[in-house]
Coordinates of C-alpha atoms in Angstrom, one line a residue:
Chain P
X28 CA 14.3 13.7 18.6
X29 CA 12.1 11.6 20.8
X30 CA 9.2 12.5 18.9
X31 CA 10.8 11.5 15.6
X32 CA 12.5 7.7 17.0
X33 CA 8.4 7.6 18.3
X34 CA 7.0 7.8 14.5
X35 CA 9.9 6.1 13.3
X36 CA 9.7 3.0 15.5
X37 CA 5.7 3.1 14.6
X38 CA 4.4 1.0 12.1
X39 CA 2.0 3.6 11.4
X40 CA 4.5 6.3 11.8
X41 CA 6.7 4.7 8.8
X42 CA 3.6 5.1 6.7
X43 CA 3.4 8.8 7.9
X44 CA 6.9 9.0 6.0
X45 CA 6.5 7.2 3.2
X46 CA 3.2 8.8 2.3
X47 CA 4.8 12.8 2.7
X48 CA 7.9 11.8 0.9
X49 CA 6.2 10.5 -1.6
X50 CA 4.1 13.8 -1.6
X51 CA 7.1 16.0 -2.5
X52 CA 8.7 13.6 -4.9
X53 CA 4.8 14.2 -6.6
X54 CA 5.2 17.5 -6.3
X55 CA 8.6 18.0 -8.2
X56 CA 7.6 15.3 -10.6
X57 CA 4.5 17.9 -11.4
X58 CA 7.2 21.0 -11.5
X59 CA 9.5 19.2 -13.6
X60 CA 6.9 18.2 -16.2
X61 CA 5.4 21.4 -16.3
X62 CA 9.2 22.4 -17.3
X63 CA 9.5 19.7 -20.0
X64 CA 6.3 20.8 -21.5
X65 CA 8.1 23.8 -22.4
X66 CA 9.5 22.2 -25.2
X67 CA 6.4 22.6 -27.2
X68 CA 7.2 26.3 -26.8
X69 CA 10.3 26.2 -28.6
X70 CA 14.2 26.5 -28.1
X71 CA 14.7 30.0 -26.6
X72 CA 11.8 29.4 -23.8
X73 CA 13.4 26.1 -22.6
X74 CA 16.8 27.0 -22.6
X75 CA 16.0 30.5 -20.7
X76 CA 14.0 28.3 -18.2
X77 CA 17.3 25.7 -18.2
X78 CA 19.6 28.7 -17.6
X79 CA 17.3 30.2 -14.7
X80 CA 17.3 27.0 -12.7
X81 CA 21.1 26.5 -13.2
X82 CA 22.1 30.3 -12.5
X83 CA 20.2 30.0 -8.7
X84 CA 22.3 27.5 -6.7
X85 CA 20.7 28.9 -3.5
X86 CA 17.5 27.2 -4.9
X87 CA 18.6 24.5 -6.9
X88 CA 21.2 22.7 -4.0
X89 CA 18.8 23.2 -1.2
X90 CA 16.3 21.5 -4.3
X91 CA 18.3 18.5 -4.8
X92 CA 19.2 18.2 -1.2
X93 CA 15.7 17.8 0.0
X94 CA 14.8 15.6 -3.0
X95 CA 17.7 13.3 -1.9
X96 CA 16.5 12.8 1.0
X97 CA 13.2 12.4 0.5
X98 CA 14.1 9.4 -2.4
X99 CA 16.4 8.4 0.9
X100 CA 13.8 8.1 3.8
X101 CA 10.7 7.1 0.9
X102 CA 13.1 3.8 0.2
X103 CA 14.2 3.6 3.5
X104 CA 11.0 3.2 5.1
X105 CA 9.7 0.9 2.1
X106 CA 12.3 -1.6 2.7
X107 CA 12.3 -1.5 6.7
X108 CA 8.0 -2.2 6.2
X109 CA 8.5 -4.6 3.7
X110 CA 11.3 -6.5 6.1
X111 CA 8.2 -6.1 8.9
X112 CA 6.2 -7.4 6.8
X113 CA 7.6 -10.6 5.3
X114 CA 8.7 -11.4 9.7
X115 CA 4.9 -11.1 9.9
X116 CA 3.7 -14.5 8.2
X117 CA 6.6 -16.7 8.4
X118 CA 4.2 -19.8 7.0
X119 CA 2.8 -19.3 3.4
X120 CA -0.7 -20.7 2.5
X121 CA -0.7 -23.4 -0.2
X122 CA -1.0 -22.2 -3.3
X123 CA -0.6 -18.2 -4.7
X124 CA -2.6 -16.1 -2.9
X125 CA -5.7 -14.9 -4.6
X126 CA -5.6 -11.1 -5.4
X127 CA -8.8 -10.4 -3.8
X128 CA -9.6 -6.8 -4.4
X129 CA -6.2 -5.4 -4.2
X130 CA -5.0 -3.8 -7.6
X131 CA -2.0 -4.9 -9.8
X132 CA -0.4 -1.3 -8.6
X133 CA -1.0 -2.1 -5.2
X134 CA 0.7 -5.8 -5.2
X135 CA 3.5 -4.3 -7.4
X136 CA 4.5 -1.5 -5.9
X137 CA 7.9 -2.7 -4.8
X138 CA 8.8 -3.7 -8.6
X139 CA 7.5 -0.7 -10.2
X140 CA 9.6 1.4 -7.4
X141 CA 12.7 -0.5 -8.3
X142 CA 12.6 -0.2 -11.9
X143 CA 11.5 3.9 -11.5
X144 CA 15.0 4.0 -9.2
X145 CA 17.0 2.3 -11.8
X146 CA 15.4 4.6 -14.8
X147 CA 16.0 7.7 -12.6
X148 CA 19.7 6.3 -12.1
X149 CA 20.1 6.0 -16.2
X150 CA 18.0 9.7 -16.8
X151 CA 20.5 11.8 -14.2
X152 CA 23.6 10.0 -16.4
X153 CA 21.5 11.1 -19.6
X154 CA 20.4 14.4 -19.1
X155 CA 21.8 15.8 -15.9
X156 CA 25.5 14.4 -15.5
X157 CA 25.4 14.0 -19.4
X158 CA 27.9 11.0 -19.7
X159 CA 28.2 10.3 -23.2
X160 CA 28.4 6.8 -23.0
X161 CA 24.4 6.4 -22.0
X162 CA 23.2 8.7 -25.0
X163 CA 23.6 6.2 -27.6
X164 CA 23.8 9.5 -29.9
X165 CA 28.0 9.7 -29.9
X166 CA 27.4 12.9 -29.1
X167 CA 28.6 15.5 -26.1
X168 CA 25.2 16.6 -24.6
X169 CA 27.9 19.0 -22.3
X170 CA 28.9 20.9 -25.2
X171 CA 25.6 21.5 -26.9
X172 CA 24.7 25.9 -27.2
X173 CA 22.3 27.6 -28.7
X174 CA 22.4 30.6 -31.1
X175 CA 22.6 32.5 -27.4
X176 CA 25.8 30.4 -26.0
X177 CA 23.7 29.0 -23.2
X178 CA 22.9 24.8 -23.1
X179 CA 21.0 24.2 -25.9
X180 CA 18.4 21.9 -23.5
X181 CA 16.2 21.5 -26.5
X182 CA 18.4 20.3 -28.9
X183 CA 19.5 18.1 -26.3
X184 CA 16.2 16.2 -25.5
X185 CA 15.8 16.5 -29.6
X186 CA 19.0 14.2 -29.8
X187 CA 17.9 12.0 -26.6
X188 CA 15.2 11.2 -28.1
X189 CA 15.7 10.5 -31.3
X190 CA 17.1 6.9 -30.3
X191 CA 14.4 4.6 -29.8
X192 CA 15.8 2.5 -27.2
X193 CA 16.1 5.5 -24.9
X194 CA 12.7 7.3 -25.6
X195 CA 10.8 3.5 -25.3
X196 CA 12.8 2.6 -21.7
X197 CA 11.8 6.6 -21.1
X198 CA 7.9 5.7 -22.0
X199 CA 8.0 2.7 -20.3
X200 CA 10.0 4.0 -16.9
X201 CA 7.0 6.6 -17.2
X202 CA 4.5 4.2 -17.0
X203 CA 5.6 2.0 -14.4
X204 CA 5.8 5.3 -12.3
X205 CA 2.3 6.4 -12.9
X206 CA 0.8 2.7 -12.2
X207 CA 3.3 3.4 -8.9
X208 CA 1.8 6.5 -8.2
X209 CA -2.3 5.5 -9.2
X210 CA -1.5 3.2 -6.0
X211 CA 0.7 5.5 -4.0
X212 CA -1.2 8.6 -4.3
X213 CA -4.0 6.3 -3.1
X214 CA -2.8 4.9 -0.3
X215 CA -0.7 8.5 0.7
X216 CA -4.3 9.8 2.0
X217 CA -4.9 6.7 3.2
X218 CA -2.1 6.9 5.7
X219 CA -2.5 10.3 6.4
X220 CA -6.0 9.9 6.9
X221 CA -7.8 12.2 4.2
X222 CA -11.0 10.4 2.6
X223 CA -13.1 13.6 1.8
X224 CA -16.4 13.3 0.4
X225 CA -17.2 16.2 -1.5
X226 CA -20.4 17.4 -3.4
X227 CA -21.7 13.0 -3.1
X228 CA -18.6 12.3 -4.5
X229 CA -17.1 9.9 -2.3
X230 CA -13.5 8.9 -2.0
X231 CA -12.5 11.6 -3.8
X232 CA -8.4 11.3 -2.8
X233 CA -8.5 8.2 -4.4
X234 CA -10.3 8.9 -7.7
X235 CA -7.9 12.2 -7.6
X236 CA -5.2 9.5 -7.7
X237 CA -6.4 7.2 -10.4
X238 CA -7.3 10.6 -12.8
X239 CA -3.6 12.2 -11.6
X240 CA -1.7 9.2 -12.7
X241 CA -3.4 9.2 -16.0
X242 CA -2.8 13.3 -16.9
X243 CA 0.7 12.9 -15.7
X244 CA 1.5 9.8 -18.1
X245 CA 0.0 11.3 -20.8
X246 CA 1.8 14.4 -20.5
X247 CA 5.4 13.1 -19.7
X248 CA 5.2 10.8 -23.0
X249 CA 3.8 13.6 -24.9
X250 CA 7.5 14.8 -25.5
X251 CA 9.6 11.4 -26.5
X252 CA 6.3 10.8 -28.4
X253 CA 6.4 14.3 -30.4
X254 CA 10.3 13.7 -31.1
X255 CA 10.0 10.0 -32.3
X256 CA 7.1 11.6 -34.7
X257 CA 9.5 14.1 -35.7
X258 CA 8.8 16.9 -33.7
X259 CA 11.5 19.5 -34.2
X260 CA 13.4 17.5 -36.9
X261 CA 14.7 20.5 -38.7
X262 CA 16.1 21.9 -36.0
X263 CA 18.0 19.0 -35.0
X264 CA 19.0 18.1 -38.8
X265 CA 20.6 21.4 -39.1
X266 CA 22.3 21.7 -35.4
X267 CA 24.0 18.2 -36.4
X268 CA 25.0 19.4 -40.3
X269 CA 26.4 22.4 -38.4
X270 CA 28.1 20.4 -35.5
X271 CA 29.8 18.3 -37.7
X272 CA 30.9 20.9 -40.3
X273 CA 32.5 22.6 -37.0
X274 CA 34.6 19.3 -36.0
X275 CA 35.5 19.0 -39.9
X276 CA 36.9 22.8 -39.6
X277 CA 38.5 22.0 -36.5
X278 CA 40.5 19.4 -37.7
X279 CA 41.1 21.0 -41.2
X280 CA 42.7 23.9 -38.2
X281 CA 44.3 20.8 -36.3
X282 CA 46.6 19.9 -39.9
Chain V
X23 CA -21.9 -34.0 -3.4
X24 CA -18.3 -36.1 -2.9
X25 CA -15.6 -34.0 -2.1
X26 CA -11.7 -34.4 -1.7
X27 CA -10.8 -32.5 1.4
X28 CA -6.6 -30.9 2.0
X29 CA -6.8 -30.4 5.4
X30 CA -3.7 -28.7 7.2
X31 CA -2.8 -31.2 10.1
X32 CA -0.7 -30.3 12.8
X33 CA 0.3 -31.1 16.4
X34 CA 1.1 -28.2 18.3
X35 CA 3.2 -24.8 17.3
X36 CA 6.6 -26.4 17.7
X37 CA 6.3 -29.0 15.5
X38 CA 6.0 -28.7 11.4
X39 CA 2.1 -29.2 9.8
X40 CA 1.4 -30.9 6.6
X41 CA -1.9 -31.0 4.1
X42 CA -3.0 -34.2 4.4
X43 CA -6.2 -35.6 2.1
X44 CA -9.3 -37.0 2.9
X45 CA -12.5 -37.7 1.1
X46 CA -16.1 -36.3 2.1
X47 CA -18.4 -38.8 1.1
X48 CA -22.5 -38.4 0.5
X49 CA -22.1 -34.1 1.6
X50 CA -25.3 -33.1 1.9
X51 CA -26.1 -29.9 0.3
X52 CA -28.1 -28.0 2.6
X53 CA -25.0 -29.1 5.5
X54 CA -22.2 -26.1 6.8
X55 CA -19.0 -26.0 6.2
X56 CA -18.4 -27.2 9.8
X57 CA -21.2 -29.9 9.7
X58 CA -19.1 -31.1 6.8
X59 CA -16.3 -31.1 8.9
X60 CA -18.0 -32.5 11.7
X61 CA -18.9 -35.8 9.9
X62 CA -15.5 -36.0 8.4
X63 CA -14.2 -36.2 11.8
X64 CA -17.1 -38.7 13.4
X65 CA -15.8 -40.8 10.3
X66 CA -12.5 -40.3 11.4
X67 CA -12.9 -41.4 14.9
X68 CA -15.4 -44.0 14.1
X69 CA -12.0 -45.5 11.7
X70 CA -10.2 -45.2 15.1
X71 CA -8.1 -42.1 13.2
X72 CA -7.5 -38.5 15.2
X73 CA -9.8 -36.2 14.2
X74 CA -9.2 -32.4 12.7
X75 CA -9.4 -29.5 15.5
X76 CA -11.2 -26.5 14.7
X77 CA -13.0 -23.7 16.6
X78 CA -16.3 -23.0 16.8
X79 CA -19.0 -21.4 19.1
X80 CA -22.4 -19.8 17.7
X81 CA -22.0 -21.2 14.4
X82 CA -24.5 -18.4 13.4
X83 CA -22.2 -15.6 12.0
X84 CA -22.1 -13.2 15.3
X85 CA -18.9 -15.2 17.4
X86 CA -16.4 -14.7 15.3
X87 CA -14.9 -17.5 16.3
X88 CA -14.7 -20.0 13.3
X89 CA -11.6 -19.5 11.6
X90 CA -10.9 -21.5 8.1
X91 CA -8.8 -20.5 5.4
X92 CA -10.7 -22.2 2.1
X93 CA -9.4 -22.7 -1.1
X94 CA -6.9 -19.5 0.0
X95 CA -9.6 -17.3 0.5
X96 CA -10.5 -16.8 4.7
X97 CA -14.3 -18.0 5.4
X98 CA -14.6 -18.4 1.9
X99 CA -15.8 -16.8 -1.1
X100 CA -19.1 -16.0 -0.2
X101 CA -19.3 -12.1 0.2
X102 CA -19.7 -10.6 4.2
X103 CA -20.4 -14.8 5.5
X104 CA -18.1 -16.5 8.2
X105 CA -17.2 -20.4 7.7
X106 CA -20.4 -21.5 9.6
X107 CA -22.7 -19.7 7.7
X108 CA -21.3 -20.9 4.4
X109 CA -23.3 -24.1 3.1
X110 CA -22.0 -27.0 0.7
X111 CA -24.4 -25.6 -2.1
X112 CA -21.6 -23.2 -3.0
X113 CA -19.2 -25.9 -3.2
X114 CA -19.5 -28.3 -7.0
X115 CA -19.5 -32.3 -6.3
X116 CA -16.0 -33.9 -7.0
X117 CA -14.3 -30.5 -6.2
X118 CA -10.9 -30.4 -4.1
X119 CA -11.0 -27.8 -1.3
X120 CA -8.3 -26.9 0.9
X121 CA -8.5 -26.2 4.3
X122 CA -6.2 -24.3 6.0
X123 CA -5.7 -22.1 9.2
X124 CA -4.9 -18.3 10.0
X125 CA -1.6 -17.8 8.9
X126 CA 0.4 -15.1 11.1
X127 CA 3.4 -15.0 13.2
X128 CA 1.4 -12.8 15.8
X129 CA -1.4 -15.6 15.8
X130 CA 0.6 -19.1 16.6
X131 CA -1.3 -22.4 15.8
X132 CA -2.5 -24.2 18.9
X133 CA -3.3 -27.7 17.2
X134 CA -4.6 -28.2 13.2
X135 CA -6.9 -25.6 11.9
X136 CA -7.2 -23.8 15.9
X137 CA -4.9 -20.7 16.3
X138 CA -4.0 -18.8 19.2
X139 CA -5.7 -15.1 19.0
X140 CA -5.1 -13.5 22.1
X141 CA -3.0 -11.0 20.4
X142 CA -6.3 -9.7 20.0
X143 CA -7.6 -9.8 23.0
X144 CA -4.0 -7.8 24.4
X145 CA -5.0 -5.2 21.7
X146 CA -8.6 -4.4 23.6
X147 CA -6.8 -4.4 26.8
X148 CA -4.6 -1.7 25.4
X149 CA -7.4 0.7 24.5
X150 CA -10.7 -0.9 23.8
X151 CA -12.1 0.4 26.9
X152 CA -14.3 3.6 28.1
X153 CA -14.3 5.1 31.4
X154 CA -17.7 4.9 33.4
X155 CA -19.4 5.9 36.3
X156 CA -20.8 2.9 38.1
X157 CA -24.5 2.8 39.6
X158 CA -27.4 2.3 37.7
X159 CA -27.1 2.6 33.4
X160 CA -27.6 6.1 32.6
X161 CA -30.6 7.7 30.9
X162 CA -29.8 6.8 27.3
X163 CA -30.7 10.2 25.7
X164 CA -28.9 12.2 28.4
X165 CA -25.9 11.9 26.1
X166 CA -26.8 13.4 22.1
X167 CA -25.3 11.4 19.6
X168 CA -26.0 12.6 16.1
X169 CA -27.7 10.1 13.6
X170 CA -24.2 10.0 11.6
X171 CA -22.1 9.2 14.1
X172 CA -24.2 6.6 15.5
X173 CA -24.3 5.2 12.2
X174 CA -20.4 5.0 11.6
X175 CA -20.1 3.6 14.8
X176 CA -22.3 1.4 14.8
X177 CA -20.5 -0.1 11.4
X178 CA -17.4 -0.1 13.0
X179 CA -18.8 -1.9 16.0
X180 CA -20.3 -4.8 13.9
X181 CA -15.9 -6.0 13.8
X182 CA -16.4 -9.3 15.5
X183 CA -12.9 -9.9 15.9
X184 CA -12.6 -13.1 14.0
X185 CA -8.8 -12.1 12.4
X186 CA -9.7 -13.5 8.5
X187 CA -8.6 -9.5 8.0
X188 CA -5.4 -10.6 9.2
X189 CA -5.5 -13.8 7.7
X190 CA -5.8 -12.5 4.1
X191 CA -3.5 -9.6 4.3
X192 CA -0.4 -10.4 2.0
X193 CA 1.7 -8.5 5.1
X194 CA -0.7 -10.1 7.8
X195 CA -1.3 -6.8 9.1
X196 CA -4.1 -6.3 12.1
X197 CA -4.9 -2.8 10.8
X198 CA -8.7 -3.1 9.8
X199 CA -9.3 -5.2 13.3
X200 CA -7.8 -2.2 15.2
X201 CA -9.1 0.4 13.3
X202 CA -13.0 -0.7 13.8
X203 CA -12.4 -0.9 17.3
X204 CA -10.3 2.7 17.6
X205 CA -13.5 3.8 15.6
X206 CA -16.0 2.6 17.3
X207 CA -15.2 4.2 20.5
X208 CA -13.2 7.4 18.8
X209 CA -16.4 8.0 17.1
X210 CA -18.9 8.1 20.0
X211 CA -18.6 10.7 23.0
X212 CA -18.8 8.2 25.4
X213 CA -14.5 7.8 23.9
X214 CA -13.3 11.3 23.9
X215 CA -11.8 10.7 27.8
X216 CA -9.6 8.1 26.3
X217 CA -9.6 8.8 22.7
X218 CA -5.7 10.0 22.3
X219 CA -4.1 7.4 24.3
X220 CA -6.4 4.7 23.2
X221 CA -5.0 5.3 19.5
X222 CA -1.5 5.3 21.1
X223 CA -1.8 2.1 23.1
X224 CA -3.6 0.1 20.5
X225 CA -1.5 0.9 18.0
X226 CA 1.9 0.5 19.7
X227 CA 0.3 -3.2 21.1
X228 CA -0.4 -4.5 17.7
X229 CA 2.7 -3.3 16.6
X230 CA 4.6 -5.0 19.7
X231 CA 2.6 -8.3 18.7
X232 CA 4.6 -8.1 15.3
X233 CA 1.8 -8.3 12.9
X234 CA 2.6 -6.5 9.3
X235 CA 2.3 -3.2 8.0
X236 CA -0.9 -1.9 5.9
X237 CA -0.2 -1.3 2.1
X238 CA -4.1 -0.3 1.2
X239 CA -4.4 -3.1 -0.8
X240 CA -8.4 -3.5 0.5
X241 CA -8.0 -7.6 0.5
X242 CA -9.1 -7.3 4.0
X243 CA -12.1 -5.4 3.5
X244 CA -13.1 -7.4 0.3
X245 CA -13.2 -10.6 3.2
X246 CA -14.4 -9.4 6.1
X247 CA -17.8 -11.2 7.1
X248 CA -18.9 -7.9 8.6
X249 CA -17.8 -5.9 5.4
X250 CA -15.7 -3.5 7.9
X251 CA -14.2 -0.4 5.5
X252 CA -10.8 0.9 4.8
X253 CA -12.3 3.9 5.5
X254 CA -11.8 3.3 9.3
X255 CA -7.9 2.5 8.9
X256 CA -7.9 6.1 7.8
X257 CA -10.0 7.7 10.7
X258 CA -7.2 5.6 13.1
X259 CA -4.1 6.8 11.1
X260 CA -6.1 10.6 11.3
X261 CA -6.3 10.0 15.3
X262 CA -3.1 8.6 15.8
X263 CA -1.3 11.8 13.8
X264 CA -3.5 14.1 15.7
X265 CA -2.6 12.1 19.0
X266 CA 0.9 11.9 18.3
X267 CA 1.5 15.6 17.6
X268 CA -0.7 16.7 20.5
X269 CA 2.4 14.7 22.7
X270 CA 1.6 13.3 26.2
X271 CA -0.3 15.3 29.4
X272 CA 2.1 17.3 31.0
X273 CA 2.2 15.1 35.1
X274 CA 0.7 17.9 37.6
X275 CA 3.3 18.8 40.0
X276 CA 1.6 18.2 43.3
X277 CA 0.5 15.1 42.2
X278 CA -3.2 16.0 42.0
X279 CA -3.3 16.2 45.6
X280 CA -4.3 19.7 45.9

């Protein structure tokens, strides 16, 4: 416990945290992409991975737990540095400060954070608590099943993002995080002290970081992009004919 | 060259500082930034005014003692120069430069543009030491030192402890300062008695002197007059984890008495 107050009271110890929280919040962001890119696959392999993660509660609550808390102590320790920070030059210098070889990411990093928290906020209501009100769609994403009676999660990101305003905050919440993470990844080895040079390559953590954030943004949009350009159209065309001829004979049972 | 000067005036660390302006008539070219200063202020006391307070020693780029903030940007824009080594000739006639000091709670002004940086000097205290036998210097070769290490060392050691990293940070963080000097000795055998707690103590002094926290933005290694490298704020975050996990000596019993 000792040990731990040690590296928390630390300034350098705080960046210790920040940087490995931020490491397994990048490492579910990489699982959970790899599972959105299974909608290119089609309805039956998305909606078998869907119903494997949400038959296992031994893995998915100890999941969510840990992800909590990491999202806990990574904003924790961002806002006790930045509290440090701002005691640390009480006097401003005239004028704004000139950049001077830091990059927009780097000088941003709060913003783009705040904004990712507030998207992540909206995108659990969306897609994980699935309040109808959010969806814009008028729809029950709760009751959505597929031909096998499990959650149709395909149809379901079909309908989320066939509303612009949701699949543009989506793009954009996307972005912000990957010009949060081309500085974050960065500075993770940084704190942690990893700047390999390998094969004359040098700095290779932080070109990993820059190349990272770039793959990951394209991949993440890949998917509101595809559905805004109609990917899966006739699917979703159908699943709504045939969800709204079922409410029509349910009320034709209702009189 | 005539220039309009905004210089920060201010009498001592209780009391609030203001820009106040002044013109620089007939600048030569070829003068310093301090010589500049220098005949503002023989104007000024010649007019029967105060003059401005500044520090200065070698006023040839090794001291690391001259300390101005211009136009925002700590010794100036020049790449790897201090204030005393950069000349009027980079400066356009009829421009307006401000002139401001060190800005950081850990580094409390003394009088106008002179600030108080023995925060730094509490920092070596902690750790910027090795442990030597006294008696004549050794043999110099007695003790290998590969060619790299040297090297890195050697780049680390060129920190002349001037503070404009500091100065620039946007979180006034002490970080690169530290870091060259937890290199420079972590790097070199002649630091491996000390090298854990050396990383400890320095550390937890600059932390206990309140200056910010290091968010890799590189600002301070873009001013630096030695061109000191992130790259060494890694190797002391490396040593400190390594440090910090290893934990302390366990105390011998008997006291080392035998």
């Amino acid at each position: 416990m000792n040990f731990l107050m040690k590296i928390w009271h630390s300034s350098l110890g705080k960046k210790y945290i920040m940087g490995i929280s931020g490491f397994v919040l990048v490492s579910f962001i990489v699982a959970h992409m790899l599972g959105n890119l299974q909608v290119f696959l089609g309805p039956s392999w998305i909606n078998t991975y869907g119903q494997l993660l949400h038959d296992n509660h031994e893995i998915l609550w100890p999941a969510r737990i840990v992800l909590l808390t990491m999202i806990g102590l990574h904003i924790w320790s961002a806002v006790k540095l930045r509290a440090e920070n701002r005691a640390a030059r009480p006097v401003g210098y005239a004028g704004d400060p000139a950049p001077l070889a830091s990059s927009y990411a780097s000088r941003t990093a709060m913003m783009s954070g705040l904004i990712i928290a507030a998207f992540v906020i909206f995108h659990l209501l969306h897609y994980t608590l699935r309040v109808r009100a959010v969806n814009l769609t008028n729809m029950d994403f709760s009751t959505l099943r597929d031909s096998a009676g499990r959650p149709d999660i395909y149809l379901m990101l079909l309908l989320g993002f066939s509303k612009w305003p949701v699949a543009v905050f989506y793009i954009i919440a996307v972005g912000l995080l990957c010009l949060h993470l081309s500085h974050g990844m960065r500075a993770m080895f940084q704190s942690v002290g990893w700047k390999w040079t390998f094969g004359g390559v040098s700095h290779l953590p932080d070109r990993i970081a820059r190349w990272f954030a770039v793959v990951i943004f394209i991949l993440y949009t890949s998917v509101p992009t595809a559905v805004m350009c109609g990917f899966g159209k006739a699917y979703r065309e159908a699943a709504v004919q045939q969800l709204s001829a079922g409410a029509v004979a349910e009320k034709e049972v209702a009189r | 060259m005539n220039l309009t000067l905004k210089i920060w005036r201010q009498k001592n660390a209780a009391s609030p500082g203001c820009l106040e302006t002044h013109e620089a008539r007939d600048v030569s070219p070829d003068m310093s930034f301090l010589e500049m200063l220098d005949m503002v202020n023989e104007r000024l006391v010649a007019g029967g005014q105060e003059p401005f307070v500044f520090d200065s020693d070698c006023r040839e780029g090794i001291c690391g003692t001259c300390s101005l903030v211009i136009n925002g940007v700590p010794h100036g824009s020049r790449k790897g120069t201090t204030v005393c080594q950069l000349h009027m000739r980079h400066f356009q006639d009829g421009q307006t430069i401000t002139v401001e000091p060190w800005r950081a709670r850990a580094f409390p002004i003394v009088k106008d543009l002179i600030v108080d940086r023995a925060a730094f000097d509490r920092i070596m205290l902690a750790g910027g030491f090795i442990s030597v036998n006294t008696g004549n210097a050794p043999e110099a070769n007695a003790l290998p030192v590969s060619k790299e290490i040297a090297d890195l060392a050697m780049d680390a050691a060129a920190c002349i402890g001037c503070g404009a990293c500091v100065a620039v940070c946007k979180n006034a963080s002490a970080m690169l300062f530290v870091a060259a000097k937890v290199s420079h000795l972590n790097y070199l055998p002649q630091g491996q008695a000390e090298k854990d707690r050396r990383v400890k103590n320095m550390v937890l002094q600059m932390d206990q002197e309140g200056f910010g926290n290091c968010t890799v933005t590189g600002s301070c290694e873009a001013v630096c007059p030695k061109e000191i490298s992130l790259d060494f704020i890694a190797k002391m975050n490396r040593d400190y984890a390594v440090a910090v996990v290893k934990g302390e000596l366990k105390k011998s019993a008997a006291g080392g008495t035998g």
